[in-house]
Amino acid sequence: MTPLDKVGEFGLIGRIQQTVELKQPSTILGIGDDAAILAPAAGQELVISTDLLTEGVHFDLTFCPLKHLGYKAVAVNVSDIAAMNALPTQIVVAVSIPPRFTVEAVEELFEGVKLACEAYNVDLVGGDTTGSRAGLTISVTALGQVAAGQAVRRSGAGPNDLLCVTGDLGGAYLGLQVLEREKQVWQADPESQPELGNYPYVLQRQLRPEARMDVIHELRELGVVPTSMIDVSDGLASEVLHLCQASGTGARIFTENLPIANPTLEVANEFNLDPIMCMLNGGEDYELLFTVPLADHAKLKNHPDITIIGHMVDKSEGANLITKSGQPVPLKAQGFSHFDHG
Ligand code: ADP
Ligand code: MG
């Protein structure tokens, strides 16, 4: 293990730079100068988004492997670019590193960053590296491109538009519950071995989420252009409310339509947690929530990765969850647990 001060800031940057590959045609110059140089293609607009992840707030290094953290930091930013209907092209990564970290640990973090760069076909073109007197922070800024006028905002939904979500929900939240339970067991008895082997699906949802770029490509192939879109980072209920607020509509979503994976359901039962509550308020699933015109129903109704969970309505109706028995329950951004399951 090599202490950080042995290689210094420039040594560290040199090591990161060594294995970076540049693939995007719009990257003219990457790491190594005062700034990177980019040349977006003609007719494209740039989109840009930043997320900052702080140790103790957004992640816990007791159970989050550094490689996964690096991957996730990139994936959550790519997810924001996807949610604009854009394609990601470059990232810059700023880290502040506590002295307890070794060179190998930082390299592990950047292994994850580079894996994500390969997975999403983006170039790492710069960043910043400093020390930290508190915990680790990692901030990723992602750039993307979209044909002029084709970006999808939160504000374009109208009444009767179908409300769709990709993948399944609640898994990341339940993954966190498993990790926190095992951490408590381990803190009480450091000799104990964590029991994580039984929960591969929810742990992967929490520790290594994927941005749904695949769905962005598929929607393009299907000729479907969402009228509004957002990624599910804070929980479905909160994101539905964001779309409604930005679009000036209400919404109706149906309990029975909400997608949950079997392994997620099993963990919810084990923890005595209401699966619907987990799907609505869990967060960190990084799926896409979007609206499409009613006319696109046939194109999406049998899509394996897309579920139609409801539709937009007039603003005056508000945003409601319709339970099995047909009862409307006003959607709240978080924290409601008592409602009729019918
Ligand atoms: P400056 O003093 O101008 O901030 P730095 O010495 O911090 O320059 O950075 C030198 C080069 O290394 C720049 O191109 C910068 O973008 C890049 N760089 C620094 N830290 C990172 C990092 N963590 N990841 C990727 N590139 C980095
Ligand atoms: Mg710098």
XYZ file of C-alpha atoms and ligand atoms in Angstrom:
370
model
C 0.000 0.000 0.000
C 1.377 3.390 -1.030
C 0.643 6.469 1.100
C -0.750 9.400 -0.862
C 2.078 11.784 0.013
C 4.550 9.445 -1.644
C 3.203 10.217 -5.134
C 1.658 13.648 -4.473
C -1.194 15.312 -6.336
C 0.524 15.300 -9.713
C 1.654 11.702 -9.379
C -1.893 10.732 -8.612
C -3.339 12.655 -11.559
C -0.668 11.076 -13.767
C -1.774 7.629 -12.681
C -5.420 8.435 -13.368
C -4.539 9.888 -16.767
C -2.384 6.920 -17.845
C -5.242 4.573 -18.599
C -7.846 7.052 -19.831
C -9.058 6.423 -23.353
C -10.776 9.138 -25.348
C -13.445 7.934 -27.759
C -15.899 10.750 -28.335
C -15.438 12.675 -31.585
C -16.336 15.878 -29.722
C -13.336 15.546 -27.382
C -10.449 17.592 -28.783
C -8.266 17.625 -25.654
C -8.646 15.718 -22.385
C -6.716 15.651 -19.090
C -3.406 17.506 -18.866
C -3.957 21.176 -19.677
C -5.687 23.966 -17.775
C -8.987 22.983 -19.333
C -10.351 20.392 -21.734
C -11.371 21.372 -25.289
C -14.653 20.101 -26.728
C -16.269 20.578 -30.121
C -19.972 19.700 -30.033
C -21.393 18.511 -33.350
C -23.274 21.017 -35.500
C -26.964 21.290 -34.708
C -26.554 19.851 -31.213
C -27.282 21.498 -27.908
C -25.157 20.852 -24.834
C -26.650 19.620 -21.592
C -24.672 19.639 -18.355
C -25.348 18.318 -14.892
C -23.453 17.929 -11.599
C -23.876 15.739 -8.543
C -21.840 15.889 -5.376
C -21.523 12.789 -3.196
C -20.300 13.226 0.376
C -19.121 10.500 2.731
C -21.499 10.045 5.629
C -24.305 11.775 3.740
C -24.607 9.934 0.439
C -22.462 6.892 1.006
C -20.949 4.850 3.793
C -17.542 3.349 3.089
C -18.158 0.639 5.683
C -20.212 -1.161 3.089
C -19.772 0.672 -0.187
C -16.735 -0.639 -2.119
C -14.747 2.216 -3.703
C -15.026 0.787 -7.187
C -18.812 0.727 -6.894
C -18.805 4.263 -5.537
C -16.835 5.506 -8.549
C -19.210 3.720 -10.894
C -22.305 5.009 -9.121
C -21.046 8.606 -9.057
C -20.837 8.508 -12.854
C -24.045 6.523 -13.378
C -26.204 8.962 -11.399
C -24.949 11.850 -13.528
C -25.453 9.961 -16.766
C -28.974 9.279 -15.487
C -29.615 13.043 -15.344
C -28.343 13.436 -18.903
C -30.587 10.529 -20.006
C -33.547 12.198 -18.307
C -33.069 15.157 -20.682
C -33.243 12.734 -23.654
C -29.582 13.532 -24.385
C -26.574 11.281 -24.968
C -23.698 11.643 -22.490
C -20.319 12.529 -23.996
C -17.813 13.684 -21.354
C -17.378 13.866 -17.591
C -15.088 15.741 -15.225
C -14.499 14.345 -11.734
C -13.452 16.304 -8.643
C -12.367 14.443 -5.524
C -11.247 15.503 -2.079
C -9.394 12.715 -0.347
C -8.751 12.213 3.372
C -5.142 11.397 4.338
C -6.098 7.866 5.478
C -6.548 6.886 1.817
C -3.799 5.048 -0.016
C -2.878 5.504 -3.676
C -4.349 2.061 -4.322
C -7.666 3.093 -2.767
C -7.911 6.153 -5.011
C -7.044 3.991 -8.011
C -9.824 1.628 -7.031
C -12.275 4.551 -6.968
C -11.141 5.612 -10.441
C -11.353 2.016 -11.696
C -15.081 2.328 -11.064
C -15.212 5.739 -12.769
C -13.463 4.301 -15.835
C -15.698 1.215 -15.944
C -18.708 3.518 -16.057
C -17.041 5.627 -18.767
C -16.750 2.470 -20.873
C -20.286 1.339 -20.101
C -21.831 4.681 -21.089
C -19.300 5.615 -23.765
C -18.190 8.869 -22.161
C -14.714 10.413 -21.965
C -13.092 11.415 -18.665
C -11.631 14.775 -19.717
C -10.608 16.446 -16.470
C -11.248 17.122 -12.843
C -9.653 18.314 -9.666
C -7.886 16.551 -6.819
C -7.432 17.920 -3.302
C -6.971 16.712 0.253
C -9.804 16.570 2.743
C -9.823 17.050 6.496
C -13.210 15.414 6.747
C -14.523 12.554 4.654
C -14.215 11.655 0.992
C -16.205 13.693 -1.513
C -16.607 12.962 -5.174
C -18.292 15.342 -7.568
C -19.016 14.389 -11.156
C -20.086 16.809 -13.857
C -21.486 15.184 -16.975
C -21.890 16.753 -20.396
C -24.178 15.489 -23.102
C -25.570 16.408 -26.473
C -29.024 16.405 -27.982
C -30.299 17.634 -31.345
C -31.405 21.252 -30.994
C -34.923 21.435 -29.612
C -35.115 17.700 -28.806
C -34.279 17.874 -25.103
C -37.140 16.659 -22.904
C -37.979 18.818 -19.897
C -40.087 18.149 -16.832
C -42.634 20.652 -18.045
C -44.123 19.214 -21.250
C -46.814 16.803 -19.996
C -50.490 17.377 -20.717
C -53.705 15.795 -19.382
C -54.274 12.245 -20.763
C -50.579 11.653 -21.437
C -49.550 8.187 -20.261
C -47.206 8.068 -17.294
C -44.489 5.410 -17.711
C -41.625 4.144 -15.619
C -38.681 1.949 -16.625
C -37.495 -1.163 -14.791
C -38.712 -1.785 -11.266
C -38.803 0.216 -8.054
C -37.928 -0.041 -4.375
C -34.876 -2.284 -4.805
C -32.229 0.315 -3.982
C -34.007 1.306 -0.772
C -34.296 -2.292 0.378
C -30.651 -2.869 -0.494
C -29.806 -0.050 1.885
C -31.939 -1.621 4.620
C -29.995 -4.885 4.259
C -26.638 -3.059 4.400
C -27.618 -1.028 7.434
C -28.856 -4.088 9.294
C -25.596 -5.925 8.617
C -23.595 -2.889 9.690
C -25.366 -2.855 13.046
C -24.723 -6.549 13.544
C -21.093 -6.035 12.648
C -20.716 -3.022 14.961
C -22.118 -5.063 17.841
C -19.787 -7.964 17.072
C -16.839 -7.163 14.793
C -16.054 -10.884 14.564
C -19.344 -11.570 12.803
C -19.472 -12.131 9.060
C -21.965 -10.030 7.122
C -24.777 -12.018 5.568
C -25.092 -10.427 2.190
C -25.027 -13.430 -0.123
C -28.794 -13.869 -0.050
C -29.568 -10.425 -1.388
C -27.735 -9.986 -4.696
C -30.532 -8.152 -6.501
C -31.318 -5.404 -3.990
C -27.634 -4.912 -3.120
C -26.764 -4.404 -6.739
C -29.657 -1.945 -7.045
C -28.238 0.065 -4.144
C -24.503 -0.217 -4.758
C -24.318 -0.306 -8.536
C -27.281 1.385 -10.163
C -27.334 1.783 -13.946
C -28.485 4.832 -15.899
C -31.224 3.820 -18.363
C -29.430 4.918 -21.523
C -30.687 1.672 -23.072
C -34.252 2.959 -22.835
C -33.323 6.327 -24.340
C -31.953 4.477 -27.385
C -35.011 2.215 -27.586
C -37.459 5.113 -27.421
C -35.612 6.704 -30.323
C -35.855 3.475 -32.308
C -39.578 3.261 -31.564
C -40.051 6.874 -32.633
C -41.474 7.759 -29.236
C -40.603 11.228 -27.907
C -41.592 11.720 -24.251
C -43.498 14.906 -23.502
C -41.818 15.177 -20.094
C -39.182 13.165 -18.245
C -37.276 12.927 -14.940
C -35.090 10.276 -13.341
C -36.226 8.559 -10.157
C -33.614 9.578 -7.613
C -35.773 10.616 -4.667
C -38.644 8.144 -4.973
C -41.508 7.797 -7.424
C -44.030 9.907 -5.502
C -41.713 12.885 -5.324
C -40.824 12.616 -9.044
C -44.473 12.342 -10.142
C -45.160 15.499 -8.156
C -42.216 17.229 -9.856
C -43.607 16.409 -13.304
C -47.086 17.560 -12.271
C -45.805 20.798 -10.827
C -43.572 21.620 -13.782
C -46.241 20.649 -16.332
C -49.217 22.188 -14.548
C -51.147 18.899 -14.433
C -52.421 16.356 -11.954
C -51.766 12.609 -12.188
C -53.383 9.301 -11.410
C -51.158 6.331 -10.708
C -52.478 2.865 -9.951
C -51.119 0.767 -7.065
C -51.644 -2.408 -9.048
C -49.481 -1.177 -11.918
C -46.407 -0.275 -9.880
C -43.479 -2.516 -10.898
C -41.566 -4.424 -8.232
C -39.097 -7.283 -8.742
C -39.673 -10.540 -6.850
C -36.423 -10.348 -4.870
C -37.374 -6.801 -3.783
C -40.796 -7.976 -2.653
C -39.232 -10.802 -0.634
C -36.879 -8.417 1.182
C -39.754 -5.992 1.878
C -41.673 -8.867 3.481
C -38.650 -9.936 5.500
C -38.255 -6.388 6.856
C -41.988 -5.975 7.413
C -42.016 -2.978 5.108
C -44.930 -2.064 2.891
C -43.736 -2.772 -0.677
C -45.871 0.047 -2.100
C -44.347 2.486 0.337
C -40.876 1.276 -0.718
C -41.691 1.833 -4.393
C -43.200 5.267 -3.793
C -40.700 6.704 -1.365
C -37.608 4.505 -1.537
C -35.459 6.493 -3.916
C -32.123 5.876 -5.641
C -33.553 3.498 -8.230
C -32.372 5.749 -11.092
C -35.130 4.562 -13.385
C -36.745 6.996 -15.821
C -40.235 8.398 -15.285
C -41.769 9.949 -18.387
C -44.989 10.830 -20.130
C -45.969 10.053 -23.723
C -49.027 10.968 -25.800
C -51.915 8.506 -25.480
C -51.391 7.662 -29.161
C -48.126 5.883 -28.261
C -49.924 3.330 -26.089
C -49.602 0.495 -28.603
C -45.868 1.074 -29.012
C -45.162 0.780 -25.292
C -47.806 -1.496 -23.804
C -45.823 -4.713 -24.266
C -42.369 -3.298 -23.747
C -40.527 -5.508 -21.228
C -38.635 -2.622 -19.599
C -41.407 -0.026 -19.514
C -44.545 -0.045 -17.334
C -47.483 2.284 -17.819
C -48.348 3.203 -14.225
C -51.062 5.767 -14.854
C -51.774 8.976 -16.690
C -51.782 12.719 -16.312
C -55.049 14.513 -15.545
C -56.224 18.066 -15.160
C -54.431 20.033 -12.480
C -57.647 20.517 -10.512
C -57.795 16.775 -9.795
C -54.396 16.780 -8.069
C -51.930 13.893 -7.984
C -53.430 10.698 -6.602
C -52.566 7.098 -6.042
C -55.533 4.898 -6.890
C -55.635 1.835 -4.633
C -56.935 -1.604 -5.616
C -60.383 -0.727 -4.339
C -60.459 2.412 -6.473
C -59.841 4.740 -3.569
C -57.795 7.861 -4.435
C -55.033 8.725 -1.954
C -53.256 12.063 -2.449
C -49.608 11.509 -3.380
C -47.160 12.969 -0.912
C -43.456 13.392 -1.456
C -42.653 11.098 1.463
C -43.618 9.593 4.721
C -47.160 8.406 4.306
C -47.717 4.861 5.347
C -51.376 4.408 6.170
C -53.625 3.805 3.245
C -56.075 1.304 2.026
C -54.634 -1.649 0.144
C -58.076 -2.746 -0.868
P -5.097 23.231 -12.118
O -3.974 23.611 -11.225
O -5.218 24.073 -13.328
O -6.380 23.031 -11.370
P -4.546 20.473 -11.911
O -3.116 20.225 -11.607
O -5.539 20.386 -10.824
O -4.665 21.814 -12.705
O -4.992 19.433 -13.024
C -4.147 19.112 -14.108
C -4.947 18.330 -15.108
O -5.403 17.119 -14.519
C -6.183 19.061 -15.597
O -6.358 18.723 -16.956
C -7.288 18.480 -14.754
O -8.520 18.545 -15.442
C -6.814 17.058 -14.576
N -7.290 16.450 -13.320
C -7.025 16.825 -12.060
N -7.612 16.031 -11.164
C -8.318 15.115 -11.883
C -9.173 14.023 -11.541
N -9.443 13.703 -10.278
N -9.725 13.316 -12.547
C -9.457 13.636 -13.831
N -8.673 14.637 -14.221
C -8.096 15.377 -13.259
Mg -6.813 21.664 -10.014
